[in-house]
Tab-separated table of C-alpha atoms and ligand atoms in Angstrom:
chain	number	residue	atom	x	y	z
C	215	MET	CA	-167.171	49.685	12.755
C	216	GLU	CA	-163.883	48.170	11.678
C	217	ALA	CA	-165.244	44.694	12.193
C	218	THR	CA	-168.172	45.469	9.856
C	219	VAL	CA	-165.804	46.662	7.133
C	220	THR	CA	-163.750	43.525	7.449
C	221	ALA	CA	-166.815	41.305	7.309
C	222	ASP	CA	-168.037	43.235	4.294
C	223	MET	CA	-164.655	42.886	2.601
C	224	LEU	CA	-164.564	39.179	3.285
C	225	GLU	CA	-168.009	38.800	1.799
C	226	ARG	CA	-167.017	40.716	-1.298
C	227	GLU	CA	-163.885	38.703	-1.649
C	228	LYS	CA	-165.853	35.501	-1.308
C	229	ALA	CA	-168.334	36.653	-3.947
C	230	PHE	CA	-165.399	37.553	-6.200
C	231	ASN	CA	-163.767	34.153	-5.715
C	232	ASP	CA	-167.103	32.468	-6.455
C	233	ARG	CA	-167.386	34.397	-9.706
C	234	ILE	CA	-163.883	33.307	-10.674
C	235	ALA	CA	-164.712	29.711	-9.767
C	236	ARG	CA	-167.810	29.843	-11.999
C	237	GLY	CA	-165.575	30.977	-14.836
C	238	GLU	CA	-167.077	34.458	-15.020
C	239	VAL	CA	-165.128	37.276	-16.625
C	240	ILE	CA	-164.225	40.259	-14.444
C	241	GLU	CA	-164.831	43.662	-16.022
C	242	PRO	CA	-163.207	47.027	-15.088
C	243	LYS	CA	-166.148	48.334	-13.045
C	244	ASP	CA	-166.644	45.124	-11.087
C	245	TRP	CA	-165.370	44.892	-7.546
C	246	MET	CA	-161.996	43.173	-7.334
C	247	PRO	CA	-159.471	42.623	-4.547
C	248	GLU	CA	-156.737	45.248	-4.535
C	249	ARG	CA	-154.119	42.554	-4.885
C	250	TYR	CA	-155.792	41.160	-8.044
C	251	ARG	CA	-155.769	44.660	-9.541
C	252	LYS	CA	-152.115	45.224	-8.612
C	253	GLN	CA	-150.979	41.850	-9.946
C	254	LEU	CA	-152.782	42.476	-13.217
C	255	ILE	CA	-151.232	45.931	-13.560
C	256	ARG	CA	-147.794	44.440	-12.972
C	257	MET	CA	-148.288	41.604	-15.411
C	258	MET	CA	-150.062	43.557	-18.150
C	259	SER	CA	-147.685	46.523	-18.072
C	260	GLN	CA	-144.709	44.147	-18.262
C	261	HIS	CA	-146.383	42.594	-21.266
C	262	ALA	CA	-146.968	46.012	-22.900
C	263	HIS	CA	-143.348	47.073	-22.286
C	264	SER	CA	-142.199	43.802	-23.876
C	265	GLU	CA	-144.180	44.469	-27.051
C	266	ILE	CA	-142.583	47.905	-27.346
C	267	VAL	CA	-139.014	46.821	-26.540
C	268	GLY	CA	-139.575	43.861	-28.874
C	269	MET	CA	-139.617	46.291	-31.782
C	270	LEU	CA	-135.946	47.131	-31.237
C	271	PRO	CA	-134.085	43.931	-32.178
C	272	GLU	CA	-136.170	43.547	-35.342
C	273	GLY	CA	-136.270	47.230	-36.213
C	274	ASN	CA	-132.515	46.833	-36.478
C	275	TRP	CA	-133.071	44.829	-39.707
C	276	ILE	CA	-135.711	46.888	-41.508
C	277	THR	CA	-133.173	48.805	-43.583
C	278	ARG	CA	-131.176	45.650	-44.293
C	279	ALA	CA	-133.963	43.229	-45.197
C	280	PRO	CA	-132.917	41.328	-48.337
C	281	SER	CA	-135.792	42.435	-50.610
C	282	LEU	CA	-138.536	45.018	-50.835
C	283	SER	CA	-141.200	42.486	-49.957
C	284	ARG	CA	-139.207	41.270	-46.920
C	285	LYS	CA	-138.774	44.888	-45.891
C	286	ALA	CA	-142.508	45.558	-46.204
C	287	SER	CA	-143.505	42.506	-44.178
C	288	LEU	CA	-140.922	43.153	-41.464
C	289	LEU	CA	-142.055	46.774	-41.265
C	290	ALA	CA	-145.655	45.611	-40.892
C	291	LYS	CA	-144.643	43.106	-38.221
C	292	VAL	CA	-142.763	45.680	-36.167
C	293	GLN	CA	-145.702	48.038	-36.527
C	294	ASP	CA	-148.035	45.286	-35.276
C	295	GLU	CA	-145.892	44.989	-32.149
C	296	ALA	CA	-146.317	48.723	-31.500
C	297	GLY	CA	-150.064	48.167	-31.838
C	298	HIS	CA	-149.913	45.291	-29.350
C	299	GLY	CA	-148.114	47.535	-26.884
C	300	LEU	CA	-150.714	50.293	-27.231
C	301	TYR	CA	-153.573	47.803	-26.988
C	302	ILE	CA	-152.230	46.315	-23.772
C	303	TYR	CA	-151.400	49.731	-22.271
C	304	SER	CA	-155.045	50.689	-22.906
C	305	ALA	CA	-156.255	47.455	-21.327
C	306	THR	CA	-154.020	48.180	-18.308
C	307	GLU	CA	-155.493	51.673	-17.995
C	308	THR	CA	-158.930	50.116	-17.374
C	309	LEU	CA	-157.493	49.133	-13.974
C	310	GLY	CA	-157.192	52.798	-13.053
C	311	VAL	CA	-153.532	53.405	-13.777
C	312	ASP	CA	-152.184	56.007	-16.176
C	313	ARG	CA	-149.962	54.866	-19.020
C	314	LEU	CA	-147.609	57.792	-18.410
C	315	GLU	CA	-146.993	56.370	-14.966
C	316	LEU	CA	-146.312	52.924	-16.456
C	317	THR	CA	-143.937	54.386	-19.042
C	318	GLN	CA	-142.119	56.276	-16.304
C	319	GLN	CA	-141.721	53.118	-14.220
C	320	PHE	CA	-140.203	51.468	-17.257
C	321	LEU	CA	-137.853	54.360	-18.077
C	322	ASP	CA	-136.729	54.517	-14.452
C	323	GLY	CA	-135.757	50.854	-14.694
C	324	ASN	CA	-138.435	49.802	-12.198
C	325	ALA	CA	-140.479	47.625	-14.540
C	326	LYS	CA	-139.496	44.431	-16.265
C	327	TYR	CA	-139.913	43.347	-19.847
C	328	SER	CA	-139.307	40.008	-21.529
C	329	SER	CA	-135.672	38.899	-21.207
C	330	ILE	CA	-135.630	37.644	-24.815
C	331	PHE	CA	-135.305	41.154	-26.230
C	332	ASN	CA	-131.950	41.653	-24.559
C	333	TYR	CA	-130.288	39.379	-27.111
C	334	PRO	CA	-128.792	40.858	-30.275
C	335	THR	CA	-129.982	40.204	-33.850
C	336	LEU	CA	-126.754	39.410	-35.686
C	337	SER	CA	-127.975	38.177	-39.067
C	338	TRP	CA	-131.080	38.197	-41.269
C	339	ALA	CA	-131.778	34.631	-40.136
C	340	ASP	CA	-132.348	36.022	-36.630
C	341	ILE	CA	-135.480	37.713	-37.958
C	342	GLY	CA	-136.689	34.279	-39.033
C	343	ALA	CA	-135.760	32.746	-35.681
C	344	ILE	CA	-137.506	35.513	-33.762
C	345	GLY	CA	-140.724	35.209	-35.755
C	346	TRP	CA	-140.762	31.447	-35.509
C	347	LEU	CA	-139.510	30.960	-31.944
C	348	VAL	CA	-140.194	34.184	-30.060
C	349	ASP	CA	-143.587	34.906	-31.598
C	350	GLY	CA	-144.269	31.161	-31.424
C	351	ALA	CA	-143.621	31.195	-27.675
C	352	ALA	CA	-145.704	34.351	-27.341
C	353	ILE	CA	-148.627	32.608	-29.076
C	354	VAL	CA	-148.557	29.691	-26.638
C	355	ASN	CA	-148.496	32.123	-23.729
C	356	GLN	CA	-151.072	34.512	-25.117
C	357	THR	CA	-153.525	31.850	-26.294
C	358	ALA	CA	-153.708	30.795	-22.655
C	359	LEU	CA	-154.101	34.417	-21.526
C	360	ALA	CA	-156.970	34.867	-23.997
C	361	LYS	CA	-159.023	32.764	-21.567
C	362	CYS	CA	-157.925	34.661	-18.449
C	363	SER	CA	-160.380	36.069	-15.928
C	364	TYR	CA	-159.895	39.761	-16.726
C	365	GLY	CA	-162.078	40.809	-19.688
C	366	PRO	CA	-159.995	43.611	-21.255
C	367	TYR	CA	-156.810	41.529	-21.102
C	368	SER	CA	-158.422	38.427	-22.565
C	369	ARG	CA	-160.020	40.389	-25.418
C	370	ALA	CA	-156.702	42.109	-26.218
C	371	MET	CA	-155.056	38.685	-26.406
C	372	LEU	CA	-157.624	37.327	-28.862
C	373	ARG	CA	-156.892	40.024	-31.369
C	374	ILE	CA	-153.142	40.027	-30.767
C	375	CYS	CA	-152.862	36.255	-31.234
C	376	LYS	CA	-154.310	36.536	-34.732
C	377	GLU	CA	-151.490	38.892	-35.663
C	378	GLU	CA	-148.872	36.802	-33.882
C	379	ASN	CA	-149.855	33.916	-36.129
C	380	PHE	CA	-148.816	35.944	-39.155
C	381	HIS	CA	-145.504	36.755	-37.446
C	382	HIS	CA	-144.930	33.121	-36.629
C	383	LYS	CA	-145.578	32.017	-40.218
C	384	GLN	CA	-143.419	34.784	-41.603
C	385	GLY	CA	-140.494	33.748	-39.393
C	386	TYR	CA	-140.876	30.079	-40.245
C	387	GLN	CA	-141.034	30.889	-43.945
C	388	ILE	CA	-137.833	32.963	-43.761
C	389	LEU	CA	-136.018	30.006	-42.176
C	390	SER	CA	-137.525	27.387	-44.521
C	391	ILE	CA	-136.360	29.328	-47.546
C	392	MET	CA	-132.883	29.746	-46.094
C	393	MET	CA	-132.790	26.018	-45.347
C	394	GLN	CA	-133.318	25.360	-49.053
C	395	GLY	CA	-130.537	27.748	-49.995
C	396	THR	CA	-126.749	27.656	-50.072
C	397	ALA	CA	-124.599	26.010	-47.410
C	398	GLU	CA	-123.885	29.454	-46.008
C	399	GLN	CA	-127.578	30.306	-45.737
C	400	LYS	CA	-128.318	26.989	-44.014
C	401	GLU	CA	-125.531	27.662	-41.577
C	402	MET	CA	-126.902	31.124	-40.861
C	403	ALA	CA	-130.388	29.721	-40.170
C	404	GLN	CA	-128.994	27.006	-37.904
C	405	ASP	CA	-126.805	29.488	-36.043
C	406	ALA	CA	-129.818	31.727	-35.380
C	407	VAL	CA	-131.767	28.784	-33.969
C	408	ASN	CA	-128.786	27.753	-31.846
C	409	ARG	CA	-128.651	31.198	-30.305
C	410	PHE	CA	-132.415	31.769	-29.859
C	411	TRP	CA	-133.594	28.318	-28.742
C	412	TRP	CA	-132.706	28.492	-25.045
C	413	PRO	CA	-133.624	32.159	-24.590
C	414	SER	CA	-137.045	31.324	-26.142
C	415	LEU	CA	-137.575	28.593	-23.560
C	416	MET	CA	-136.673	31.115	-20.853
C	417	MET	CA	-139.546	33.326	-22.036
C	418	PHE	CA	-141.989	31.155	-20.075
C	419	GLY	CA	-140.351	32.303	-16.875
C	420	PRO	CA	-138.949	30.429	-13.895
C	421	SER	CA	-139.835	26.841	-13.192
C	422	ASP	CA	-143.084	26.469	-11.246
C	423	ALA	CA	-141.254	25.774	-8.001
C	424	ASN	CA	-139.431	29.129	-8.283
C	425	SER	CA	-142.228	31.272	-9.625
C	426	PRO	CA	-143.407	33.400	-6.702
C	427	ASN	CA	-146.560	34.801	-8.328
C	428	SER	CA	-147.777	31.705	-10.134
C	429	GLU	CA	-149.921	30.125	-7.453
C	430	GLU	CA	-151.932	33.261	-6.755
C	431	LEU	CA	-152.356	34.072	-10.443
C	432	MET	CA	-153.585	30.556	-11.144
C	433	ARG	CA	-156.050	30.705	-8.279
C	434	TRP	CA	-157.508	33.858	-9.833
C	435	LYS	CA	-157.443	32.298	-13.294
C	436	VAL	CA	-155.233	35.062	-14.597
C	437	LYS	CA	-152.894	32.248	-15.468
C	438	LEU	CA	-154.525	29.006	-16.508
C	439	HIS	CA	-151.426	26.885	-16.988
C	440	SER	CA	-148.098	26.757	-15.214
C	441	ASN	CA	-144.903	28.106	-16.789
C	442	ASP	CA	-143.523	24.590	-17.154
C	443	ASP	CA	-146.682	23.293	-18.863
C	444	LEU	CA	-146.650	26.120	-21.394
C	445	ARG	CA	-142.935	25.656	-22.025
C	446	GLN	CA	-143.493	21.950	-22.714
C	447	ARG	CA	-146.398	22.746	-25.035
C	448	PHE	CA	-144.142	25.100	-26.990
C	449	ILE	CA	-141.360	22.506	-27.271
C	450	ASP	CA	-143.786	19.807	-28.415
C	451	ARG	CA	-145.213	21.893	-31.211
C	452	THR	CA	-141.952	23.563	-32.291
C	453	VAL	CA	-139.444	20.708	-32.513
C	454	PRO	CA	-141.279	18.825	-35.318
C	455	GLN	CA	-141.588	22.084	-37.287
C	456	GLY	CA	-137.836	22.630	-37.058
C	457	GLU	CA	-137.046	19.047	-37.974
C	458	ALA	CA	-139.345	19.264	-41.010
C	459	ILE	CA	-137.085	21.878	-42.572
C	460	GLY	CA	-133.804	20.258	-41.524
C	461	LEU	CA	-132.985	22.322	-38.446
C	462	THR	CA	-131.532	20.839	-35.285
C	463	PHE	CA	-131.733	22.103	-31.717
C	464	PRO	CA	-128.800	22.871	-29.413
C	465	ASP	CA	-129.870	20.317	-26.809
C	466	ASP	CA	-128.364	16.831	-26.805
C	467	LYS	CA	-130.990	15.634	-24.326
C	468	LEU	CA	-133.861	16.466	-26.677
C	469	LYS	CA	-135.709	13.237	-27.467
C	470	TYR	CA	-139.282	12.235	-28.262
C	471	SER	CA	-140.836	9.915	-25.749
C	472	GLU	CA	-143.475	7.515	-27.076
C	473	THR	CA	-144.746	6.970	-23.533
C	474	THR	CA	-145.530	10.598	-22.744
C	475	ARG	CA	-146.034	11.560	-26.417
C	476	SER	CA	-143.928	14.555	-25.639
C	477	TYR	CA	-140.291	15.680	-25.807
C	478	GLU	CA	-137.750	15.169	-23.073
C	479	TRP	CA	-135.162	17.886	-22.983
C	480	GLY	CA	-132.145	19.286	-21.128
C	481	GLN	CA	-131.638	22.044	-18.592
C	482	ILE	CA	-132.192	25.778	-18.871
C	483	ASN	CA	-129.236	27.815	-17.684
C	484	TRP	CA	-131.049	29.707	-14.941
C	485	ASP	CA	-127.943	31.712	-14.057
C	486	GLU	CA	-128.046	33.199	-17.528
C	487	PHE	CA	-131.775	33.895	-17.149
C	488	LYS	CA	-131.227	35.661	-13.814
C	489	ALA	CA	-128.352	37.700	-15.221
C	490	VAL	CA	-130.422	38.879	-18.188
C	491	VAL	CA	-133.503	39.635	-16.079
C	492	SER	CA	-131.444	41.644	-13.623
C	493	GLY	CA	-130.010	43.894	-16.313
C	494	ASN	CA	-126.838	42.107	-17.364
C	495	GLY	CA	-127.856	40.529	-20.663
C	496	PRO	CA	-125.972	41.334	-23.869
C	497	CYS	CA	-128.242	44.262	-24.864
C	498	ASN	CA	-130.059	45.481	-21.720
C	499	LYS	CA	-128.281	48.818	-21.602
C	500	GLN	CA	-128.673	49.383	-25.319
C	501	ARG	CA	-132.430	48.668	-25.193
C	502	MET	CA	-133.032	51.002	-22.256
C	503	GLN	CA	-130.974	53.701	-23.918
C	504	ALA	CA	-132.951	53.362	-27.156
C	505	ARG	CA	-136.250	53.743	-25.265
C	506	LYS	CA	-134.957	56.777	-23.355
C	507	THR	CA	-133.759	58.441	-26.551
C	508	ALA	CA	-137.105	57.714	-28.240
C	509	GLU	CA	-138.899	59.268	-25.273
C	510	GLU	CA	-136.740	62.405	-25.453
C	511	ASN	CA	-137.007	62.672	-29.228
C	512	GLY	CA	-140.783	62.280	-29.063
C	513	GLN	CA	-141.182	65.035	-26.510
C	514	TRP	CA	-141.848	67.772	-29.086
C	515	VAL	CA	-144.442	65.623	-30.874
C	516	ARG	CA	-146.389	65.141	-27.654
C	517	ALA	CA	-146.089	68.835	-26.795
C	518	ALA	CA	-147.298	69.793	-30.276
C	519	ALA	CA	-150.219	67.328	-30.082
C	520	GLU	CA	-151.229	68.738	-26.703
C	521	ALA	CA	-151.000	72.334	-27.937
C	522	TYR	CA	-153.083	71.416	-30.990
C	523	ALA	CA	-155.694	69.686	-28.866
C	524	ALA	CA	-155.868	72.649	-26.463
C	525	LYS	CA	-156.422	75.020	-29.369
C	526	HIS	CA	-159.002	72.983	-31.240
C	527	TYR	CA	-160.873	70.819	-28.778
C	528	ASN	CA	-161.183	72.911	-25.622
Q	513	FE2	FE1	-146.717	41.037	-30.179
Q	514	FE2	FE1	-145.412	39.328	-32.779
């Protein structure tokens, strides 16, 4: 009996791998290996948590944005990120997991989110740097994920990337205007880039050699490019944009190579990356606390919504 089950499983797994090899898209009701499902839940929920935590550093500047129009566009951007979080939580739920469970994992400190959001936003220029660099890095990552093998995730990415493009342009425009301003404004813009450049490169995750999940995810076409390839792609498209508006980068090894038609660059400080990922970045505690407080403060809204639904829809 057991042997039959195993043979059956192997056959299913082979059929699944063949589908992936043919470039077919896997949908929620299709058979999938348990490990594929688990890896997707881990990756997608981390992504959803990142969208939500990502609202915090920028939300910090909504009340202090320098004009009404800046305030309105930052508000819209932060709201978009909430939408991205909800979209990806919904996509994750198609894998049979409840979003309450995912939220709990996050609040208990058992789920990761992008290390970039553990850095503080010290000046208005940081909002420019985040839009340009952080959303720019997210676009490179998410454009690749838009072609991944899991249907709901890839479709979520298509829509999200369109919005990220607005965020990217908004950030770049904030910095370009500051770079045409006073010496103090230029300095502010440059300082923001100096602080956010390396953490943005860290967003692509560990180098391929140290990325434990990469190989499996690439085999399943959840990931289509390695972390290092995506990081290089980001550098190659971002450096000329920065140079065009007079910004420099805090990397003395950064140099264009005519041979590879690509930039050579220095070394990521992986000790810093590890420290931030393991909870010891400048704002980790603050971010977790903000999410916990939001959860507690939202309790009555959820209770009221449930009571209303019970009264009217049961
Ligand atoms: Fe987003
Ligand atoms: Fe964004």
